[in-house]
Short mmCIF file of C-alpha atoms in Angstrom, two decimals:
data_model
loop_
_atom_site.label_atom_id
_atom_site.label_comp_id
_atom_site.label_asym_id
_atom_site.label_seq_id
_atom_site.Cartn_x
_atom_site.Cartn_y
_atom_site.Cartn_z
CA UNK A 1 199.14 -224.10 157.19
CA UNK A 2 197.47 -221.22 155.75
CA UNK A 3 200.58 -219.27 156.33
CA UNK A 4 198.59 -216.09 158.55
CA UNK A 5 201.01 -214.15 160.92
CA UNK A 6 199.69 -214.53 164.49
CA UNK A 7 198.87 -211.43 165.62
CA UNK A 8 200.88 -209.89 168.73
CA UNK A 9 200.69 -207.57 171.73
CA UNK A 10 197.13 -207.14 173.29
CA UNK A 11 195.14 -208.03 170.02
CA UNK A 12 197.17 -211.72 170.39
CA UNK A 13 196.47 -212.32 173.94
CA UNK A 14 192.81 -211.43 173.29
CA UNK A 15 192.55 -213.79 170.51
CA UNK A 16 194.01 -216.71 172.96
CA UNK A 17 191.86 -219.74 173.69
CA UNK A 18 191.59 -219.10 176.85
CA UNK A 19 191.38 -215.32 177.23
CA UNK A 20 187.32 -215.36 177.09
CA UNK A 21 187.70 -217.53 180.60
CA UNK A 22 189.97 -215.35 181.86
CA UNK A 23 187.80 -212.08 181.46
CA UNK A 24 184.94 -214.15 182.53
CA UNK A 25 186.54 -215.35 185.70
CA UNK A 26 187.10 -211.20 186.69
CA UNK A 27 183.97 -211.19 185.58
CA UNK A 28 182.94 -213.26 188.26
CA UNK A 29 184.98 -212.10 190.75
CA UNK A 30 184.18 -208.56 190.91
CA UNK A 31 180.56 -209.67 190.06
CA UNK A 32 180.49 -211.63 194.12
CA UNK A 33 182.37 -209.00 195.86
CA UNK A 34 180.00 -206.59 195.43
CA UNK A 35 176.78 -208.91 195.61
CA UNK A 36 178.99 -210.18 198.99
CA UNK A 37 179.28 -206.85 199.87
CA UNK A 38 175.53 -206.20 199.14
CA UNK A 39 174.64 -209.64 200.93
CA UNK A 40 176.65 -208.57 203.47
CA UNK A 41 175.58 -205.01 204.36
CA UNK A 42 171.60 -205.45 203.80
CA UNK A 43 171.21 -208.12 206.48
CA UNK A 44 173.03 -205.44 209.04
CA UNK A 45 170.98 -202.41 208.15
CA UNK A 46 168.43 -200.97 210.35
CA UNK A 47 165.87 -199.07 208.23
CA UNK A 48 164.37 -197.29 210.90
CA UNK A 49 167.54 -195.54 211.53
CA UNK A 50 168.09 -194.70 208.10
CA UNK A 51 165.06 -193.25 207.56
CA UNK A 52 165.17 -190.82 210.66
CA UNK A 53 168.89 -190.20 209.03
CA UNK A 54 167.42 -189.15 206.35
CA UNK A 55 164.69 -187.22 207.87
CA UNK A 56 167.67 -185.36 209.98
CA UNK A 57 169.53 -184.21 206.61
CA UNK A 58 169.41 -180.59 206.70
CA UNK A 59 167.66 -178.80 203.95
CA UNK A 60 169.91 -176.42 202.96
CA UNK A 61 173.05 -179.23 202.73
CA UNK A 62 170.47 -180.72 200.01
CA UNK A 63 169.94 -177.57 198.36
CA UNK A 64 173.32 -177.17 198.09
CA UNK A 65 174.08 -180.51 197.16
CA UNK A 66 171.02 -180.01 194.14
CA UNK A 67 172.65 -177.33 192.52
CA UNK A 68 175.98 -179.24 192.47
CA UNK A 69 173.93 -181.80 190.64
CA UNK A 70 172.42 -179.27 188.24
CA UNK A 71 176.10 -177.99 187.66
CA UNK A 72 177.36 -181.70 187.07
CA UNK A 73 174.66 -182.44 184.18
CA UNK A 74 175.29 -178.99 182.69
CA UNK A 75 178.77 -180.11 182.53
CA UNK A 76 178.19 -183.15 180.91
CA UNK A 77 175.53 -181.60 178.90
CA UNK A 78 179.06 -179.68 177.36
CA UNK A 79 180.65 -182.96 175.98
CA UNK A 80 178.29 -182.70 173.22
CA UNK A 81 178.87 -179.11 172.61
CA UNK A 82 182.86 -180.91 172.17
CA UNK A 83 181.18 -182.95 169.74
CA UNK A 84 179.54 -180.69 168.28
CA UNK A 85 182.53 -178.55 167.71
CA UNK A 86 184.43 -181.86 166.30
CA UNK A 87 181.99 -183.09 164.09
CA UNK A 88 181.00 -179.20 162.79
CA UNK A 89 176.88 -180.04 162.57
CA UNK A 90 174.67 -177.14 162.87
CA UNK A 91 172.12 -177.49 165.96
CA UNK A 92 172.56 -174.48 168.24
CA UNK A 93 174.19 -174.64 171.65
CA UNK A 94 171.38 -174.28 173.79
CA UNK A 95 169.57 -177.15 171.58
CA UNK A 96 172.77 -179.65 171.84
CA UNK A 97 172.96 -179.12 175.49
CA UNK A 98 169.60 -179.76 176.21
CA UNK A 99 169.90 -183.28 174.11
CA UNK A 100 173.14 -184.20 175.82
CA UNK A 101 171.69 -183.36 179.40
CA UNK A 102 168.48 -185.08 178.78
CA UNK A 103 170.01 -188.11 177.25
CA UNK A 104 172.59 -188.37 180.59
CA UNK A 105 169.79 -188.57 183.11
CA UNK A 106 168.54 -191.22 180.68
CA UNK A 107 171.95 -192.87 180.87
CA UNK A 108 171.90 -192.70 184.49
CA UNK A 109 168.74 -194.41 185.44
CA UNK A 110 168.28 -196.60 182.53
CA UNK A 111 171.51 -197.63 180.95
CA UNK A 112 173.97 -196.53 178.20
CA UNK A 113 172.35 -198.46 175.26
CA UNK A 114 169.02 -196.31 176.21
CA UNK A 115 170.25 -193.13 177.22
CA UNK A 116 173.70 -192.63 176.01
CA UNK A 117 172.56 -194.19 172.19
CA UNK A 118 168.60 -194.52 172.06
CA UNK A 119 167.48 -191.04 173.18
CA UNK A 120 169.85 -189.10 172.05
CA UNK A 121 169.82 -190.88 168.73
CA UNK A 122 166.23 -190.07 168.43
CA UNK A 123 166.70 -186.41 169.80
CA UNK A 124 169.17 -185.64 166.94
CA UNK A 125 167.88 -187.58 164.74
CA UNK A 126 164.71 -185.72 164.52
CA UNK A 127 166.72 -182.57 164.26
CA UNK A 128 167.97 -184.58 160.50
CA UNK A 129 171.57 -184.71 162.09
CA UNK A 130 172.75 -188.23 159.78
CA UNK A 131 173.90 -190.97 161.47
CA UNK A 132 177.46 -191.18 161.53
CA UNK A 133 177.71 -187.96 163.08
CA UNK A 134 175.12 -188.51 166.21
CA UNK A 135 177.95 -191.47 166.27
CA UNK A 136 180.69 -189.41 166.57
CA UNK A 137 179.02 -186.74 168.78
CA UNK A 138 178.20 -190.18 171.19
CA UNK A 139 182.14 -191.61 171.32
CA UNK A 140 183.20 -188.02 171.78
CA UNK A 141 181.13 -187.87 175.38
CA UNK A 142 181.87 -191.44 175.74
CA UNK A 143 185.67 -190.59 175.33
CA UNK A 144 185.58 -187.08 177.50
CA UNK A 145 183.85 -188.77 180.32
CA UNK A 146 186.49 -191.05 181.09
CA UNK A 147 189.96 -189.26 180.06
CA UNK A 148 188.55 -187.18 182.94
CA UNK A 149 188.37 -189.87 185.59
CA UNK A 150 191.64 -191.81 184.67
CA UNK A 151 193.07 -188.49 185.34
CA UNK A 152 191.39 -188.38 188.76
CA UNK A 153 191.67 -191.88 189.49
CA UNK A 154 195.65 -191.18 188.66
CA UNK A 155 195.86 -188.36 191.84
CA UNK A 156 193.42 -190.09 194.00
CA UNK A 157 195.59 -192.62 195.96
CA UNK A 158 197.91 -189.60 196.65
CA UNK A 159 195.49 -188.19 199.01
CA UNK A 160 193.05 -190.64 200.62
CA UNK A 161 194.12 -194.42 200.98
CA UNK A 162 190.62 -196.99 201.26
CA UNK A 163 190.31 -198.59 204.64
CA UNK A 164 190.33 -202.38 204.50
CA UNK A 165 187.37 -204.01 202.48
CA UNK A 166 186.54 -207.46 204.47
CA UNK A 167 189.90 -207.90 205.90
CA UNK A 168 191.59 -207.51 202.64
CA UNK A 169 194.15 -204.67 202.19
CA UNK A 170 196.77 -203.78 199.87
CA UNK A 171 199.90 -201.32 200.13
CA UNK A 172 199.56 -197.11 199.45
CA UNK A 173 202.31 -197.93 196.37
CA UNK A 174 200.53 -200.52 195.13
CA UNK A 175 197.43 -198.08 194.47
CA UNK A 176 199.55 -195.15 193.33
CA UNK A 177 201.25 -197.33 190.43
CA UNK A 178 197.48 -198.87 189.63
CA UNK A 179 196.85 -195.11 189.51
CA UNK A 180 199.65 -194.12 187.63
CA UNK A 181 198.85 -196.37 184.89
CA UNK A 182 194.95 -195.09 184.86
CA UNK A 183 196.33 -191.55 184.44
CA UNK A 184 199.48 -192.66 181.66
CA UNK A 185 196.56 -193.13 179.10
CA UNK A 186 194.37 -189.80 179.70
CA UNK A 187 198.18 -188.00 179.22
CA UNK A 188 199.14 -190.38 175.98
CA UNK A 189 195.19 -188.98 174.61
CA UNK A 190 196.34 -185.99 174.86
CA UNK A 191 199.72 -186.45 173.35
CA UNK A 192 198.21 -188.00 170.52
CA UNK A 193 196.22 -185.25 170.14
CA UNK A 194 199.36 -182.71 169.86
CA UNK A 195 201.15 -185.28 167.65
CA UNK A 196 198.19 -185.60 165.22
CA UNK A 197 197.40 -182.07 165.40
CA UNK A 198 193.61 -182.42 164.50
CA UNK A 199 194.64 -185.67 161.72
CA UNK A 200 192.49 -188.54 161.78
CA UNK A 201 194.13 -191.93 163.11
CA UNK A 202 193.54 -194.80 161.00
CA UNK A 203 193.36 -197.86 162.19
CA UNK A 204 192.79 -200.83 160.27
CA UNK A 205 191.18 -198.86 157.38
CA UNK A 206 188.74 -197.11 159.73
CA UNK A 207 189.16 -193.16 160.43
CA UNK A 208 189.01 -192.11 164.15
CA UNK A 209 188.77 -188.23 164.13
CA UNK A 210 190.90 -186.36 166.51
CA UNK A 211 190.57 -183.21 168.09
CA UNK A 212 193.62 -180.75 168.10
CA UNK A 213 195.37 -180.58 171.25
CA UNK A 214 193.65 -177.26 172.87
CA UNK A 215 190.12 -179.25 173.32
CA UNK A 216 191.48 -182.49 174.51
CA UNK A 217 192.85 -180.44 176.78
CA UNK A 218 189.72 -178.97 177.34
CA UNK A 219 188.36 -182.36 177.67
CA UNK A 220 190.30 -183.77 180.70
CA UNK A 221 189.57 -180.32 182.44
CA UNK A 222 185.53 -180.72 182.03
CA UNK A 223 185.27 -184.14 182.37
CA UNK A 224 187.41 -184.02 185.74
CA UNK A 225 185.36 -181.31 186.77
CA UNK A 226 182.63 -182.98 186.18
CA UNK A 227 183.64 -185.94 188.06
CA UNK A 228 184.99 -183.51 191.25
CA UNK A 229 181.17 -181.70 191.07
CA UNK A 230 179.49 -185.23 191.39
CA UNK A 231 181.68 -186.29 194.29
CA UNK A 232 181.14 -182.51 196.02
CA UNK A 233 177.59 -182.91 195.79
CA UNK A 234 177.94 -186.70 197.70
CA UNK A 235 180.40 -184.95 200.37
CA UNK A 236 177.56 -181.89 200.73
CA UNK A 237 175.10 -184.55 201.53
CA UNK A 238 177.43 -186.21 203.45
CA UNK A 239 177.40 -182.62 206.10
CA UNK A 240 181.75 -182.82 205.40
CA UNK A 241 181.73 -185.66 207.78
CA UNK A 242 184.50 -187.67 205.65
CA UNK A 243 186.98 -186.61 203.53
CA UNK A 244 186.60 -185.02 200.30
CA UNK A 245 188.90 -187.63 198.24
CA UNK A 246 186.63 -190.74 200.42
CA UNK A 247 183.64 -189.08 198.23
CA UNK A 248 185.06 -188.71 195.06
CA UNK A 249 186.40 -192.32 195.42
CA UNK A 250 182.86 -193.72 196.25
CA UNK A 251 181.57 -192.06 193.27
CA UNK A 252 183.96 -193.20 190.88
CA UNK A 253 184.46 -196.63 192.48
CA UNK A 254 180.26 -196.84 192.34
CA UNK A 255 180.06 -195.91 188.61
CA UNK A 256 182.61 -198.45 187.42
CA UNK A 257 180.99 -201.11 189.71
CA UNK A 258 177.91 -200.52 188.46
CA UNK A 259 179.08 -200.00 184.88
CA UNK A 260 180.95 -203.62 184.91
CA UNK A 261 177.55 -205.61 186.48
CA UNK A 262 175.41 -203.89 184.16
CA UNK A 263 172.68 -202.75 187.13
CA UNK A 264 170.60 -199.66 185.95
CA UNK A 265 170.94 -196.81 187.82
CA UNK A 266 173.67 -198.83 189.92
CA UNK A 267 171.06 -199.82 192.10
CA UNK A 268 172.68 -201.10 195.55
CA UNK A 269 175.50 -201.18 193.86
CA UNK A 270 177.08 -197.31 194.80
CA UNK A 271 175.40 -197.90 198.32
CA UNK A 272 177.72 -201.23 199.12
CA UNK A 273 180.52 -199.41 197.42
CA UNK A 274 179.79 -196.31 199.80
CA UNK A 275 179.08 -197.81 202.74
CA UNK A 276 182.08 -199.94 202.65
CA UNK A 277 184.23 -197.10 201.81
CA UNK A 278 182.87 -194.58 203.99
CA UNK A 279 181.38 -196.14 207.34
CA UNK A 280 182.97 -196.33 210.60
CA UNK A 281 183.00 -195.52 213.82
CA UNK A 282 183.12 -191.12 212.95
CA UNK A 283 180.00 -191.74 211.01
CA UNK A 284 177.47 -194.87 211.26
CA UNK A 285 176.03 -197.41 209.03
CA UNK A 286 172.66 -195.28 208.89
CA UNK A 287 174.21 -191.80 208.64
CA UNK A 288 175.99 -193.62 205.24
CA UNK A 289 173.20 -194.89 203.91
CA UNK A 290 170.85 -191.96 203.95
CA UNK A 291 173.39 -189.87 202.76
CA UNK A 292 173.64 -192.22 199.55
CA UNK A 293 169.82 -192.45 199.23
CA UNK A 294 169.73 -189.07 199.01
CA UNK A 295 172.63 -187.97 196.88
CA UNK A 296 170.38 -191.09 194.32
CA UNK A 297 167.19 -188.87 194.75
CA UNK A 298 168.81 -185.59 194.00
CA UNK A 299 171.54 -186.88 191.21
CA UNK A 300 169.56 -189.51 189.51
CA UNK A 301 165.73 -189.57 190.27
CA UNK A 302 164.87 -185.76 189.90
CA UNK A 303 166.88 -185.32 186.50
CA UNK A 304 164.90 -188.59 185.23
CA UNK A 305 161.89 -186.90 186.07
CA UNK A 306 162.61 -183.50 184.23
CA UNK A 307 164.24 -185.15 181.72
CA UNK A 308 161.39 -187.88 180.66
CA UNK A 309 158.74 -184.55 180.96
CA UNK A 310 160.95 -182.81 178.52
CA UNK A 311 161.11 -185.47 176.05
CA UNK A 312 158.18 -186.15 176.18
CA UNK A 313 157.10 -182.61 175.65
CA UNK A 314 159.79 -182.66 172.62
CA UNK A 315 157.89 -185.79 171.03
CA UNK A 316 154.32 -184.11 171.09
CA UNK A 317 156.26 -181.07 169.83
CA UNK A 318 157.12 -183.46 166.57
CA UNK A 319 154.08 -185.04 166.34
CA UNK A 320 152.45 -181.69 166.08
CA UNK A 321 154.11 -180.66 163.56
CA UNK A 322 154.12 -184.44 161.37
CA UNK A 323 150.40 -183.81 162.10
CA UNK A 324 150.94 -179.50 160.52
CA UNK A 325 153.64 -179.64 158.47
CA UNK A 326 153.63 -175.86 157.60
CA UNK A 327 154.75 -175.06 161.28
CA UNK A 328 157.71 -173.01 161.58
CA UNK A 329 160.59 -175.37 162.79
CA UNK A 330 161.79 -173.05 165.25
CA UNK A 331 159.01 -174.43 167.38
CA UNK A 332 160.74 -177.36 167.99
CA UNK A 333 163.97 -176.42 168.64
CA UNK A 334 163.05 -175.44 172.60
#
């Protein structure tokens, strides 16, 4: 015997022999409900219908539902501007929101690993910010986006309870303690952040920088409103036809779905999330559908599109100027 203390709590039930099977088998599971419900829902759809649906959208619910959009990515684009103020570097505001909003539609459409870490490495990169700070700017959004939807996902089974999902159901209390638990850890982030009072916590002999209690606060409040704008622009689409709470749940429901079987954009994925969730007899199949495909055009598409012409624009920018070196470097700060 070598004489090693097994380790305890989570860390010892995640170094069990047969943990890797059991996260594989959820895995699994969640992976075949949705390709079920996927399965399920595509041989049922009548594409006809959904495209007159979507030819009967009014224009000015789209509008509307657009700017929502715009206001969602602006307030992601202010999770860097978090990071910005945690890690102190010195790219302007209007230069570190750009990045963070043109990395996100990235992130949307193509994947975290692209978006979240490729392109906005390379943006900040070639603005000589080192490293280990475009690392810490990256967990801080990472970290903001989601104390915000714990803290969602801990008040939404107060107000909207899902219908039944292939003949499987489950009690209201059963939701609200799931929920419960979700919000717990955005509130014990935050306490941690009062306790330490802007101290790093060390853990194992690595440093994870805090942020004093007034902008984790700050956090939760953005990142939930960021969350709330996303589902607003869904129920705008949507003409108000289901409740408020039903969209935010899609949305939130959709991003971890697609999140956990690793689809880009979520493809399919938040339209068998929404049309389980949100079709009925009130509002058809086709009515759902369209709704979804065009919420995708407006939230995910059209960003990709302005945000691939800016970056590109920003690379010929830096080319230009390996190719002069004595241009002025405010050029390529637009």
């Amino acid at each position: 015997m070598d004489g090693a203390t097994p380790a305890r709590g989570w860390r010892g039930i995640t170094q069990r022999p047969w943990w890797p099977w059991v996260s594989r088998g959820f895995a699994v599971a969640f992976f075949l409900l949705v390709a079920g419900l996927l399965f399920r829902q595509a041989r049922t759809v009548e594409w006809s219908e959904v495209l007159q649906a979507l030819r009967a959208l009014p224009p000015g619910a789209l509008a509307v539902a657009g700017a929502l959009a715009l206001l969602s990515h602006c307030a992601y684009g202010t999770f860097d501007l978090i990071g910005r103020h945690c890690t102190g570097h010195r790219l302007g505001r209007s230069t570190t929101l750009g990045i963070a909003m043109t990395s996100y539609a990235f992130t949307l459409n193509l994947g975290s690993l692209i978006g979240g870490v490729g392109v906005r490495y390379r943006l900040y990169a070639r603005r000589k910010v080192d490293p280990g700070t475009i690392g810490q700017v990256v967990a801080t959004s990472v970290l903001t986006n989601w104390v915000g939807y714990l803290l969602l996902a801990a008040v939404l089974p107060w107000v909207w309870q899902p219908p039944p999902l292939a003949g499987w159901t489950t009690a209201q209390w059963h939701w609200q303690a799931g929920g419960a638990a979700l919000g717990a850890v955005a509130l014990a982030y935050l306490g941690l952040c009062a306790v330490r009072s802007g101290r790093a916590l060390m853990l194992r002999g690595h440093a994870f920088p805090l942020p004093r209690w007034p902008v984790a606060l700050w956090q939760l409040a953005i990142s939930a409103a960021n969350w709330m704008l996303m589902g607003a622009a869904l129920w705008t689409v949507l003409q108000g036809q289901v409740s408020y709470p039903a969209a935010l749940a899609t949305v939130q429901l959709g991003a971890v779905a697609g999140l956990v079987l690793r689809i880009p954009a979520g493809l399919g994925v938040l339209e068998a999330v929404g049309v389980a969730l949100l079709a009925g007899d009130a509002l058809g199949q086709d009515k759902v559908l369209a709704a979804l495909l065009a919420y995708r055009a407006l939230y995910y598409f059209v960003p990709l599109v302005l945000a691939a012409a800016a970056f590109g624009m920003a690379e010929l920018r830096w080319r230009d100027r390996e190719a002069h070196p004595k241009a002025p470097p405010e050029a390529l700060e637009g």
